[in-house]
Coordinates of C-alpha atoms in Angstrom, one line a residue:
M1 CA -101.9 125.9 35.9
A2 CA -100.7 129.2 35.7
D3 CA -98.9 130.5 32.6
S4 CA -95.2 131.1 32.4
P5 CA -94.1 134.5 33.8
S6 CA -91.7 135.1 31.1
A7 CA -94.5 136.6 28.8
S8 CA -95.9 138.7 31.7
P9 CA -95.9 142.4 30.8
A10 CA -94.9 145.0 33.2
P11 CA -97.0 145.2 36.3
S12 CA -99.3 148.0 37.3
T13 CA -101.5 148.6 40.0
V14 CA -105.3 150.1 40.3
F15 CA -104.6 151.3 43.5
S16 CA -101.6 151.3 45.7
T17 CA -101.1 151.4 49.3
P18 CA -100.0 154.9 50.7
T19 CA -96.9 153.6 52.6
L20 CA -96.1 150.2 51.3
S21 CA -94.6 149.5 47.5
S22 CA -96.8 148.2 44.9
T23 CA -94.4 145.3 44.8
F24 CA -93.1 143.0 47.1
T25 CA -90.1 144.5 48.8
T26 CA -88.7 144.2 52.2
P27 CA -90.2 146.4 54.8
S28 CA -88.3 149.0 56.4
T29 CA -88.3 147.4 59.9
A30 CA -85.3 145.9 61.5
F31 CA -84.9 142.1 61.8
T32 CA -81.3 141.5 62.5
T33 CA -80.5 143.1 65.7
P34 CA -80.8 141.5 69.2
D35 CA -82.6 144.3 70.9
L36 CA -85.9 145.9 70.8
A37 CA -85.6 147.5 67.2
K38 CA -86.8 144.1 65.9
S39 CA -90.6 145.5 66.4
P40 CA -92.2 148.5 67.5
F41 CA -92.4 147.9 71.3
S42 CA -91.7 151.0 73.3
G43 CA -91.0 149.8 76.9
S44 CA -92.8 149.7 80.0
S45 CA -94.2 153.3 79.5
E46 CA -96.4 151.8 76.6
G47 CA -95.8 155.0 74.7
G48 CA -99.0 157.0 76.2
W49 CA -100.9 153.8 76.7
K50 CA -102.6 152.9 79.9
L51 CA -103.7 149.5 80.9
V52 CA -107.7 149.6 81.2
Q53 CA -108.5 146.0 81.3
Q54 CA -106.2 143.2 82.5
G55 CA -106.5 139.4 82.0
G56 CA -107.3 137.2 84.8
G57 CA -103.5 135.9 85.1
V58 CA -104.9 132.6 84.7
P59 CA -102.1 130.1 82.8
P60 CA -103.6 127.1 80.8
N61 CA -104.4 123.8 82.9
G62 CA -101.0 122.2 83.5
F63 CA -98.7 125.2 82.7
T64 CA -97.9 125.8 86.7
H65 CA -96.3 122.4 86.3
L66 CA -94.9 122.6 82.8
D67 CA -93.7 126.2 82.3
T68 CA -90.3 125.8 84.0
A69 CA -88.4 127.7 81.8
F70 CA -90.4 130.8 82.1
A71 CA -90.4 130.4 85.8
K72 CA -86.7 130.3 86.1
E73 CA -86.1 133.1 83.9
Q74 CA -88.6 135.2 86.1
E75 CA -86.8 133.7 89.1
E76 CA -90.1 133.0 90.5
A77 CA -90.9 129.1 91.1
G78 CA -94.4 128.0 90.3
R79 CA -94.9 131.1 88.1
A80 CA -96.4 130.5 84.5
R81 CA -97.5 132.4 81.6
S82 CA -100.9 133.3 80.7
F83 CA -102.4 134.0 77.3
E84 CA -105.3 136.5 77.9
W85 CA -106.1 139.6 75.9
E86 CA -105.4 142.9 77.7
I87 CA -106.8 146.3 76.8
Y88 CA -105.0 149.4 76.7
Q89 CA -106.4 153.1 76.3
Q90 CA -104.2 155.7 74.6
I91 CA -103.8 158.9 77.1
G92 CA -103.6 162.6 75.9
V93 CA -105.6 162.1 72.8
K94 CA -109.1 163.9 72.3
D95 CA -110.9 161.6 70.1
S96 CA -114.5 161.5 69.9
Q97 CA -113.8 157.6 70.5
P98 CA -111.3 156.2 72.8
R99 CA -108.2 154.7 71.1
L100 CA -107.9 151.2 72.3
R101 CA -105.1 148.6 71.8
Y102 CA -105.5 145.0 72.5
K103 CA -102.6 142.9 73.3
R104 CA -102.2 139.2 73.9
R105 CA -98.8 137.2 74.6
L106 CA -98.0 134.7 71.9
G107 CA -98.3 130.9 72.8
P108 CA -95.5 128.4 72.7
T109 CA -96.6 127.3 69.3
E110 CA -96.8 130.8 67.9
V111 CA -93.3 131.7 69.5
S112 CA -91.8 128.6 68.0
Y113 CA -93.0 129.8 64.5
Y114 CA -92.4 133.5 65.2
L115 CA -88.6 133.2 66.0
G116 CA -88.1 130.8 63.1
S117 CA -89.2 133.4 60.9
R118 CA -86.8 136.1 61.9
G119 CA -83.9 135.1 59.6
E120 CA -82.1 137.7 57.5
G121 CA -82.4 138.5 53.9
I122 CA -83.8 135.7 51.7
E123 CA -83.5 133.3 54.7
G124 CA -86.1 135.4 56.6
G125 CA -89.9 134.6 56.6
V126 CA -89.5 131.0 57.1
N127 CA -92.7 129.4 56.9
D128 CA -94.8 132.5 55.8
M129 CA -97.8 130.8 54.0
Y130 CA -99.4 131.5 50.8
L131 CA -102.7 130.4 49.4
H132 CA -103.3 131.0 45.6
I133 CA -106.7 130.4 44.3
G134 CA -107.1 130.9 40.1
F135 CA -110.5 131.8 39.3
K136 CA -112.7 133.3 36.4
A137 CA -115.7 135.8 37.3
R138 CA -117.7 138.5 35.8
S139 CA -115.7 141.5 35.6
S140 CA -118.4 143.5 37.3
L141 CA -117.6 141.7 40.5
L142 CA -114.0 142.8 40.9
Q143 CA -114.6 146.5 41.2
P144 CA -111.6 147.7 43.7
D145 CA -113.8 149.4 46.1
R146 CA -115.7 146.5 46.5
L147 CA -112.6 144.4 46.9
L148 CA -111.6 146.8 49.4
E149 CA -114.9 146.7 51.5
I150 CA -114.7 142.8 51.6
W151 CA -111.1 142.8 52.9
T152 CA -112.1 145.4 55.4
E153 CA -114.9 143.2 56.7
L154 CA -112.4 140.2 56.9
L155 CA -110.0 142.3 59.0
R156 CA -112.8 143.1 61.3
R157 CA -113.7 139.5 61.9
H158 CA -110.2 138.3 62.2
T159 CA -108.3 141.1 64.0
L160 CA -104.8 139.0 63.9
L161 CA -104.7 139.7 60.3
A162 CA -104.6 143.2 61.1
S163 CA -102.3 143.0 64.1
S164 CA -98.6 143.6 64.6
V165 CA -95.9 141.9 66.7
E166 CA -94.0 143.5 69.8
F167 CA -90.8 141.8 70.8
E168 CA -89.6 142.5 74.3
D169 CA -87.6 139.2 75.1
Y170 CA -88.1 135.5 74.1
Y171 CA -91.0 135.0 76.5
N172 CA -92.6 138.2 76.2
I173 CA -93.8 138.4 72.6
R174 CA -97.3 140.0 71.9
F175 CA -99.8 140.5 69.2
C176 CA -101.0 143.9 69.2
Y177 CA -104.2 145.0 67.6
D178 CA -104.8 148.8 67.4
R179 CA -108.7 148.9 66.8
P180 CA -109.7 151.8 64.1
A181 CA -111.6 154.5 65.8
T182 CA -113.4 155.5 62.5
P183 CA -114.6 153.6 59.3
I184 CA -112.1 155.7 57.5
E185 CA -109.2 154.3 59.7
A186 CA -110.5 150.8 59.1
R187 CA -110.7 151.4 55.4
E188 CA -107.1 152.8 55.2
K189 CA -105.8 150.0 57.3
A190 CA -107.4 147.4 54.9
R191 CA -106.0 149.4 52.0
S192 CA -102.2 149.2 53.3
L193 CA -102.7 145.4 53.8
M194 CA -103.9 144.6 50.2
E195 CA -102.9 145.4 46.5
I196 CA -104.6 144.8 43.0
R197 CA -102.1 143.9 40.0
V198 CA -102.6 144.1 36.4
G199 CA -100.4 142.1 33.9
E200 CA -99.1 139.7 36.4
Y201 CA -98.9 135.9 36.2
A202 CA -99.9 133.5 39.0
Q203 CA -96.5 131.3 38.8
G204 CA -94.3 134.5 38.9
Q205 CA -95.8 136.0 42.0
I206 CA -95.6 132.6 43.7
S207 CA -91.8 132.4 42.9
T208 CA -91.5 135.9 44.2
H209 CA -93.0 135.2 47.6
L210 CA -91.2 132.1 48.0
N211 CA -87.7 133.2 46.8
G212 CA -87.7 136.9 46.8
S213 CA -87.6 139.5 49.6
R214 CA -90.0 138.8 52.3
T215 CA -93.4 139.9 51.8
L216 CA -94.6 140.0 55.2
S217 CA -93.0 141.5 58.5
D218 CA -93.7 142.3 62.3
Q219 CA -95.9 145.1 61.0
R220 CA -97.6 143.2 58.3
L221 CA -98.7 139.9 59.3
A222 CA -101.0 139.3 56.4
Y223 CA -101.5 140.7 52.9
L224 CA -104.0 140.2 50.2
V225 CA -103.3 140.5 46.5
I226 CA -105.9 140.2 43.6
S227 CA -104.3 140.0 40.3
T228 CA -105.0 139.4 36.4
P229 CA -102.7 138.3 33.8
E230 CA -104.9 140.8 31.4
S231 CA -104.0 144.2 30.6
T232 CA -107.0 145.7 32.3
F233 CA -108.4 144.9 35.6
T234 CA -111.8 144.9 34.5
S235 CA -113.6 144.9 31.2
P236 CA -115.6 147.5 30.1
D237 CA -118.2 145.0 29.3
P238 CA -119.9 144.3 32.7
S239 CA -121.0 140.7 31.7
A240 CA -117.5 139.7 30.4
E241 CA -115.7 137.1 32.3
Q242 CA -112.1 137.4 33.1
E243 CA -109.3 135.3 34.8
Y244 CA -108.1 136.4 38.1
D245 CA -105.6 135.1 40.9
F246 CA -106.3 135.5 44.6
F247 CA -103.5 135.6 47.1
L248 CA -103.8 135.4 50.6
F249 CA -100.2 135.6 52.6
S250 CA -100.1 135.1 56.3
T251 CA -97.3 134.4 58.8
H252 CA -97.6 130.7 60.1
F253 CA -97.7 131.9 63.9
L254 CA -100.7 133.9 63.0
G255 CA -102.7 131.1 61.6
D256 CA -102.6 127.6 59.9
G257 CA -103.8 126.1 56.4
M258 CA -107.5 125.6 57.7
A259 CA -107.8 129.3 58.7
L260 CA -106.6 130.3 55.4
H261 CA -109.1 128.2 53.4
A262 CA -111.9 129.1 55.4
T263 CA -111.2 133.2 55.2
A264 CA -110.8 132.5 51.3
N265 CA -114.3 130.8 51.5
E266 CA -115.5 133.9 53.5
F267 CA -113.9 136.2 50.8
F268 CA -115.5 134.4 47.8
T269 CA -119.0 134.4 49.6
L270 CA -118.8 137.9 50.2
L271 CA -117.7 138.7 46.7
A272 CA -120.6 136.6 45.0
E273 CA -123.1 138.6 47.3
G274 CA -124.1 142.0 46.9
S275 CA -122.2 143.6 49.6
A276 CA -120.5 142.8 52.9
V277 CA -123.5 143.5 55.1
G278 CA -123.0 144.0 58.7
T279 CA -119.5 145.0 58.4
G280 CA -119.6 147.8 61.2
V281 CA -118.3 150.0 58.5
N282 CA -120.4 152.6 56.8
V283 CA -118.9 152.4 53.4
D284 CA -121.3 155.1 52.2
A285 CA -120.0 157.4 54.8
V286 CA -116.5 156.7 54.0
E287 CA -117.2 157.4 50.1
T288 CA -119.1 160.6 50.6
G289 CA -117.5 161.8 53.7
V290 CA -120.8 162.5 55.6
N291 CA -120.5 162.4 59.3
V292 CA -117.5 160.4 59.2
D293 CA -116.2 161.0 62.5
R294 CA -119.6 159.7 63.9
A295 CA -119.9 156.8 61.6
E296 CA -118.5 154.6 64.2
A297 CA -118.7 151.0 64.6
K298 CA -121.5 150.2 66.9
E299 CA -120.6 146.6 67.7
E300 CA -118.3 146.6 70.8
L301 CA -115.2 144.4 70.4
D302 CA -115.2 141.7 73.1
A303 CA -111.7 140.8 74.1
S304 CA -112.8 137.4 75.3
K305 CA -113.8 136.5 71.7
L306 CA -110.5 137.3 69.9
A307 CA -108.3 134.7 68.6
P308 CA -106.8 132.7 71.8
A309 CA -103.5 130.8 71.9
M310 CA -103.8 127.3 71.0
E311 CA -102.5 126.0 74.5
S312 CA -105.0 128.1 76.3
K313 CA -107.9 126.0 74.8
L314 CA -106.6 122.3 74.6
V315 CA -108.8 120.3 76.7
T316 CA -106.2 118.7 79.3
K317 CA -107.2 116.6 82.5
E318 CA -108.4 118.9 84.9
K319 CA -107.6 117.0 87.7
W320 CA -103.8 116.5 86.9
G321 CA -101.5 117.8 89.4
R322 CA -97.7 117.5 89.7
M323 CA -97.8 113.8 89.4
G324 CA -100.4 113.6 86.8
W325 CA -98.2 116.0 84.8
S326 CA -94.9 113.9 85.6
A327 CA -96.7 110.9 84.0
A328 CA -97.7 112.8 81.0
K329 CA -93.9 113.6 80.6
V330 CA -92.9 110.1 80.9
E331 CA -95.6 109.1 78.5
Y332 CA -94.5 111.6 76.0
A333 CA -90.8 111.0 76.3
N334 CA -91.1 107.4 75.8
E335 CA -93.6 108.0 72.6
Q336 CA -90.7 110.3 71.3
A337 CA -88.3 107.7 71.8
K338 CA -90.3 105.2 69.6
L339 CA -89.5 107.6 66.5
V340 CA -87.0 105.8 64.7
G341 CA -85.9 107.0 61.3
G342 CA -82.6 106.6 59.2
H343 CA -83.4 108.0 55.7
A344 CA -83.0 111.3 54.1
F345 CA -82.4 112.6 50.5
P346 CA -78.7 113.4 49.7
R347 CA -78.3 116.8 50.6
A348 CA -76.1 119.5 48.8
R349 CA -75.6 123.1 49.0
L350 CA -75.9 124.0 45.1
G351 CA -76.7 127.7 46.0
T352 CA -79.0 130.2 47.5
R353 CA -82.3 128.5 48.5
H354 CA -84.6 128.3 45.6
T355 CA -88.1 126.7 46.2
L356 CA -89.9 125.1 43.2
V357 CA -93.5 123.9 43.3
P358 CA -94.2 121.3 40.6
T359 CA -97.7 120.6 40.8
V360 CA -100.1 117.9 39.1
S361 CA -104.0 117.8 39.0
Y362 CA -105.8 114.9 37.9
P363 CA -109.3 115.1 36.1
A364 CA -112.4 114.6 37.8
E365 CA -113.1 111.4 36.1
Q366 CA -109.7 110.0 37.5
T367 CA -110.1 111.5 40.7
K368 CA -113.5 109.8 41.2
R369 CA -111.6 106.5 40.0
I370 CA -108.9 107.2 42.7
L371 CA -111.3 107.9 45.3
A372 CA -113.3 104.7 44.6
V373 CA -109.9 102.5 44.8
C374 CA -109.0 103.8 47.9
K375 CA -112.4 103.3 49.5
S376 CA -112.3 99.7 48.2
H377 CA -109.1 99.1 50.4
A378 CA -110.6 100.8 53.3
S379 CA -108.1 103.7 53.0
T380 CA -108.0 107.2 52.0
I381 CA -105.8 109.6 49.6
A382 CA -103.9 110.7 52.7
H383 CA -103.0 107.1 53.5
A384 CA -101.9 106.5 50.1
M385 CA -99.9 109.6 49.8
F386 CA -97.6 108.4 52.7
A387 CA -97.4 105.0 51.1
L388 CA -96.5 106.2 47.8
S389 CA -93.9 108.5 49.2
N390 CA -92.4 105.5 51.1
I391 CA -92.3 103.2 48.1
A392 CA -91.4 106.1 45.5
Y393 CA -88.2 106.7 47.7
L394 CA -87.2 103.0 48.0
R395 CA -87.5 102.7 44.4
S396 CA -85.6 105.8 43.3
A397 CA -82.9 105.6 45.8
G398 CA -82.1 102.0 45.3
K399 CA -80.4 99.7 47.9
E400 CA -78.1 101.1 50.3
K401 CA -75.8 99.0 52.5
D402 CA -76.6 100.2 55.9
E403 CA -79.8 102.2 55.4
G404 CA -82.0 99.2 55.4
K405 CA -81.6 98.5 58.9
L406 CA -83.7 101.6 59.9
P407 CA -87.2 102.4 58.9
V408 CA -88.2 105.5 56.8
M409 CA -90.0 108.0 58.9
L410 CA -92.3 110.8 57.6
Y411 CA -93.9 113.7 59.6
S412 CA -97.1 115.6 59.3
A413 CA -99.0 118.3 60.9
L414 CA -102.2 117.4 63.0
N415 CA -105.4 119.5 63.1
V416 CA -106.2 119.8 66.9
R417 CA -109.3 122.0 66.5
P418 CA -111.4 119.0 67.2
F419 CA -109.7 119.0 70.6
L420 CA -110.1 122.5 71.8
K421 CA -112.3 123.8 74.3
K422 CA -115.8 124.4 73.0
E423 CA -117.1 128.0 73.8
T424 CA -120.6 129.0 74.6
N425 CA -119.8 132.1 72.6
P426 CA -117.5 131.1 69.9
V427 CA -114.1 132.8 69.5
D428 CA -112.4 133.9 66.3
W429 CA -111.0 130.8 64.6
Y430 CA -108.2 132.5 62.7
H431 CA -105.5 131.2 64.8
I432 CA -102.8 128.3 64.6
A433 CA -104.1 124.9 66.2
I434 CA -101.7 122.0 65.2
G435 CA -99.8 119.4 66.6
Y436 CA -97.5 116.8 65.0
Y437 CA -97.3 113.2 64.4
N438 CA -95.0 110.6 62.5
V439 CA -95.4 107.6 60.4
I440 CA -92.9 104.8 60.3
L441 CA -92.6 102.6 57.4
P442 CA -90.2 99.6 56.2
S443 CA -87.2 100.6 54.5
F444 CA -87.2 97.7 52.0
L445 CA -89.6 96.2 49.3
P446 CA -90.3 92.4 49.2
F447 CA -89.6 90.6 46.0
S448 CA -91.9 87.7 46.6
V449 CA -95.1 90.0 46.8
P450 CA -96.8 91.8 44.1
P451 CA -96.1 95.6 44.5
A452 CA -99.8 96.2 44.9
S453 CA -100.0 94.3 47.7
T454 CA -97.1 95.9 49.2
F455 CA -98.6 99.2 48.7
W456 CA -102.2 98.6 50.2
H457 CA -100.4 96.8 53.1
R458 CA -98.3 100.0 53.9
C459 CA -101.8 102.0 53.6
V460 CA -103.2 99.9 56.4
I461 CA -99.9 100.5 58.6
V462 CA -100.4 104.2 57.9
K463 CA -104.0 104.0 58.8
S464 CA -103.2 102.3 62.0
Q465 CA -100.5 104.6 63.0
T466 CA -102.9 107.7 62.2
N467 CA -105.6 106.4 64.2
R468 CA -103.2 105.9 67.1
A469 CA -102.1 109.5 66.9
V470 CA -105.4 110.9 66.7
K471 CA -107.3 108.5 69.2
T472 CA -104.8 108.7 72.0
P473 CA -106.2 109.9 75.3
F474 CA -102.6 111.8 75.5
L475 CA -103.3 113.8 72.5
A476 CA -103.7 117.1 74.4
S477 CA -101.0 116.8 76.7
R478 CA -98.6 115.4 73.8
A479 CA -99.5 118.7 71.7
M480 CA -98.8 120.9 75.0
L481 CA -95.4 119.1 75.6
M482 CA -94.5 119.3 72.0
A483 CA -95.3 122.9 72.1
L484 CA -93.2 123.8 74.8
E485 CA -90.4 121.5 73.4
R486 CA -90.5 123.2 69.8
E487 CA -90.5 126.8 71.8
G488 CA -87.6 125.9 73.9
R489 CA -85.6 124.6 71.0
S490 CA -86.6 127.7 68.8
I491 CA -85.4 130.1 71.7
G492 CA -82.0 128.4 71.9
W493 CA -81.7 128.7 68.0
E494 CA -82.7 132.3 68.2
R495 CA -80.5 133.2 71.1
E496 CA -77.4 131.5 69.5
D497 CA -78.4 133.5 66.0
D498 CA -78.6 136.9 68.2
E499 CA -75.3 136.5 69.8
R500 CA -73.7 135.8 66.4
R501 CA -75.1 138.8 64.9
A502 CA -74.2 141.0 67.9
R503 CA -70.5 139.7 67.6
E504 CA -70.7 140.7 63.8
A505 CA -72.2 144.0 64.5
S506 CA -69.4 144.6 67.2
K507 CA -66.9 143.9 64.9
M508 CA -68.4 146.4 62.2
V509 CA -68.8 149.0 64.6
E510 CA -65.4 148.8 65.8
G511 CA -64.0 149.3 62.5
L512 CA -66.3 152.5 62.1
G513 CA -64.7 153.8 65.3
I514 CA -67.7 153.7 67.4
S515 CA -66.7 154.6 71.0
G516 CA -66.0 152.1 73.8
V517 CA -69.0 153.2 75.7
E518 CA -71.5 152.3 73.1
L519 CA -70.1 149.1 72.8
G520 CA -70.1 148.5 76.4
Q521 CA -73.9 149.1 76.3
A522 CA -74.3 146.9 73.5
K523 CA -72.4 144.4 75.4
E524 CA -74.7 144.5 78.5
E525 CA -77.8 144.3 76.4
M526 CA -76.4 141.1 75.1
E527 CA -75.6 139.9 78.6
E528 CA -79.2 140.5 79.6
M529 CA -80.3 138.6 76.5
K530 CA -78.1 135.5 77.6
E531 CA -80.1 135.4 80.9
V532 CA -82.7 133.9 79.1
R533 CA -82.0 129.9 79.4
V534 CA -83.9 126.9 77.9
E535 CA -84.9 123.9 79.8
K536 CA -85.9 120.9 77.9
V537 CA -89.3 119.5 78.6
E538 CA -88.0 116.4 80.2
E539 CA -87.0 116.1 83.6
K540 CA -83.4 114.8 84.2
D541 CA -84.5 112.2 86.4
I542 CA -87.2 110.8 84.1
N543 CA -86.4 107.1 83.3
V544 CA -87.0 106.9 79.6
R545 CA -85.7 104.8 76.6
P546 CA -82.4 105.6 74.9
K547 CA -83.0 108.1 72.1
A548 CA -82.9 106.4 68.5
P549 CA -81.8 107.9 65.3
S550 CA -84.8 110.0 64.2
T551 CA -84.1 111.4 60.9
A552 CA -87.2 112.1 58.7
L553 CA -87.4 111.7 55.2
M554 CA -89.8 114.7 54.5
G555 CA -93.2 116.2 55.6
L556 CA -96.5 115.8 54.3
S557 CA -99.5 118.1 54.6
M558 CA -102.8 116.2 53.6
L559 CA -105.3 118.8 53.4
G560 CA -108.1 116.5 52.8
N561 CA -111.1 117.4 50.6
L562 CA -111.1 121.3 50.5
D563 CA -114.4 121.3 48.4
G564 CA -115.9 120.7 52.0
I565 CA -114.7 124.1 52.8
Y566 CA -115.2 126.1 49.7
Q567 CA -118.9 126.4 49.0
H568 CA -118.7 126.7 45.3
K569 CA -122.5 126.6 44.7
D570 CA -122.7 130.0 46.4
Y571 CA -120.1 131.6 44.3
H572 CA -122.7 133.0 41.7
G573 CA -120.8 134.3 38.6
I574 CA -117.3 133.0 39.9
Q575 CA -115.7 129.8 39.0
L576 CA -112.6 128.5 41.2
H577 CA -110.6 126.2 39.1
S578 CA -107.1 126.0 40.7
L579 CA -105.5 126.1 44.0
T580 CA -101.7 125.6 45.3
T581 CA -100.6 126.6 48.8
G582 CA -97.0 126.3 50.7
S583 CA -94.5 128.3 52.5
R584 CA -91.3 130.2 52.4
Q585 CA -88.8 127.2 53.3
R586 CA -85.5 126.6 55.1
P587 CA -82.7 125.5 52.8
G588 CA -82.8 121.8 52.2
A589 CA -86.8 121.6 53.1
I590 CA -89.2 119.5 51.4
L591 CA -92.9 119.3 51.9
L592 CA -95.6 117.2 49.9
F593 CA -99.1 118.4 49.7
A594 CA -102.2 116.4 48.4
Y595 CA -105.8 117.7 48.4
T596 CA -109.2 117.5 46.2
F597 CA -110.2 120.9 45.0
A598 CA -112.8 121.7 42.4
G599 CA -113.6 118.1 41.9
K600 CA -109.9 117.3 41.1
L601 CA -107.1 115.5 42.8
W602 CA -103.8 117.8 43.5
I603 CA -100.4 116.8 44.4
S604 CA -98.0 119.4 45.0
L605 CA -94.2 119.4 45.9
G606 CA -92.3 122.4 47.6
Y607 CA -88.7 121.8 47.7
D608 CA -85.4 123.7 47.8
S609 CA -84.0 122.9 44.2
N610 CA -80.6 123.7 45.6
G611 CA -80.7 121.8 48.7
F612 CA -80.2 118.2 47.4
E613 CA -78.1 116.3 45.0
K614 CA -79.2 116.8 41.5
G615 CA -81.9 114.6 40.5
A616 CA -82.7 112.8 43.8
V617 CA -85.9 114.6 44.6
E618 CA -86.8 114.8 40.8
S619 CA -86.4 111.0 40.5
W620 CA -88.5 110.4 43.7
W621 CA -91.2 112.8 42.1
N622 CA -91.2 110.9 39.0
E623 CA -91.7 107.6 40.9
L624 CA -94.5 109.1 42.8
L625 CA -96.3 110.0 39.9
K626 CA -95.7 106.6 38.3
G627 CA -97.1 105.1 41.7
V628 CA -100.4 107.1 41.2
D629 CA -100.7 105.4 37.9
E630 CA -99.7 102.1 38.9
F631 CA -101.7 101.8 42.2
L632 CA -104.6 104.3 42.4
L633 CA -105.4 104.3 38.6
E634 CA -104.3 100.7 38.3
K635 CA -102.8 101.5 34.7
E636 CA -101.2 98.7 32.9
E637 CA -97.5 99.2 31.8

């Protein structure tokens, strides 16, 4: 794993961005007021932009019956949102090529993650993701201009990475992509979203992202960092190999883990090749300055191929009307009522949230043994991690008087990409596409049964529950309803936060002697914000089961075999050897990752070290690792 940052020399950069600091600092945009200053939205006038291509206004299947909160906010029954890209053209600008702006309303899943990321200070940026890959490569491959060329190409392929966010109100939040008019603009945009660092260790950079000021913002949704712990970025000897670290940071409302890994694979594939062929960016023209204005991208940008909202592509029943979706709501509500859990790690507030990421990897030989043992029991590493988490908790927590009456519940994300509409002309896949499911396991350990038998039986339970979640014919409708429910909750929480911040701001300006007229205007704006009300997805007259306790112990993110995504054999001159991933967390959060990479099994835990009683999580982690030795490696004590 990465070396300790304590010995890291002062960092320096080979090239730095013209507007952004060479270190991770909070962007200058405001995130703490309940008005339009949260993003560069300029009102209905569009700031000199006119609409030239409007979407069809067709909502996702079922939204006419489901999007009731939006319809109420618009005071128009039956109205529902649509999530198509629209094109604007800047007026009053005499460029050789029209300046175009592409916009799309965020879908419910995107909204829930976006609103959750708008906290203040260190609490901001919740769920902002990072992907770190340690690799060794020929120094000649890592020329800064070449890295910039590759990043420019990736931003061309995946436009959300180069987009910003416009916030108007809770139901009108949009991605905004300004297409570069020239290759120089494309290159400058890419340069502003990347950084090269020298003399920096990986562990320190991860800690800075997780626990320092926010790396990302409404105007910077993604950021690429290539660093080296060495004193120089490249070696004078072109054949010499050197250690490097790849970091891709992305907001979670922009994409998910699969999008991150697929993009990283593209990066290393291009890095191993001679150049980023077919970029649409004439790098020679950019470098020499010859005919730069005419060196325009020949490839037209088709708005229909830009990254969609997940909800607009979910394959749901076309023939379902009001009755069909009412039945789906009942099914969803009853399924949610089955989620019973009564266990959590003992909480504490020992200080400001501080995320730690202990990570363990197992050599290739041991990984093969683990995979073989799982296969012999008709299970997978993912099934085993759920069972291990359950048993490790019961062993570390000991017996409790009342908690044994309720089971242990664990939650996980579900990749819904296989359940999205298949397009004749594929659309950009860099977008979020996840659902959620839960696994419920017993809260006791039988003494009359060998521990190994208990473990493998619980793997069978996990497998059964996972298959039921994935293979249900209601998967798409559940994902749609869950997305709307999560969006509604996030809007409710954000409205409360905005009202609280407005009250605090009002008291502050009163103390500064601000006029009553200005205060009155601020109050009027807050009253407008209060008009947005959130309805639960479930209708009040639906007869569902009573809600049971549904406390989840923790979350698990099972990424599977990442060597199926990373094409190591194509990375000539490059050796990927380590990978860690995670996200900025809320206080008291805990999330377990497991995956295979570079032939090794990796188990990584991200948790708030100040959010739990001392020793509670650490004891569980030790029991989990002991369980790997006991059940998967079958070591004798």
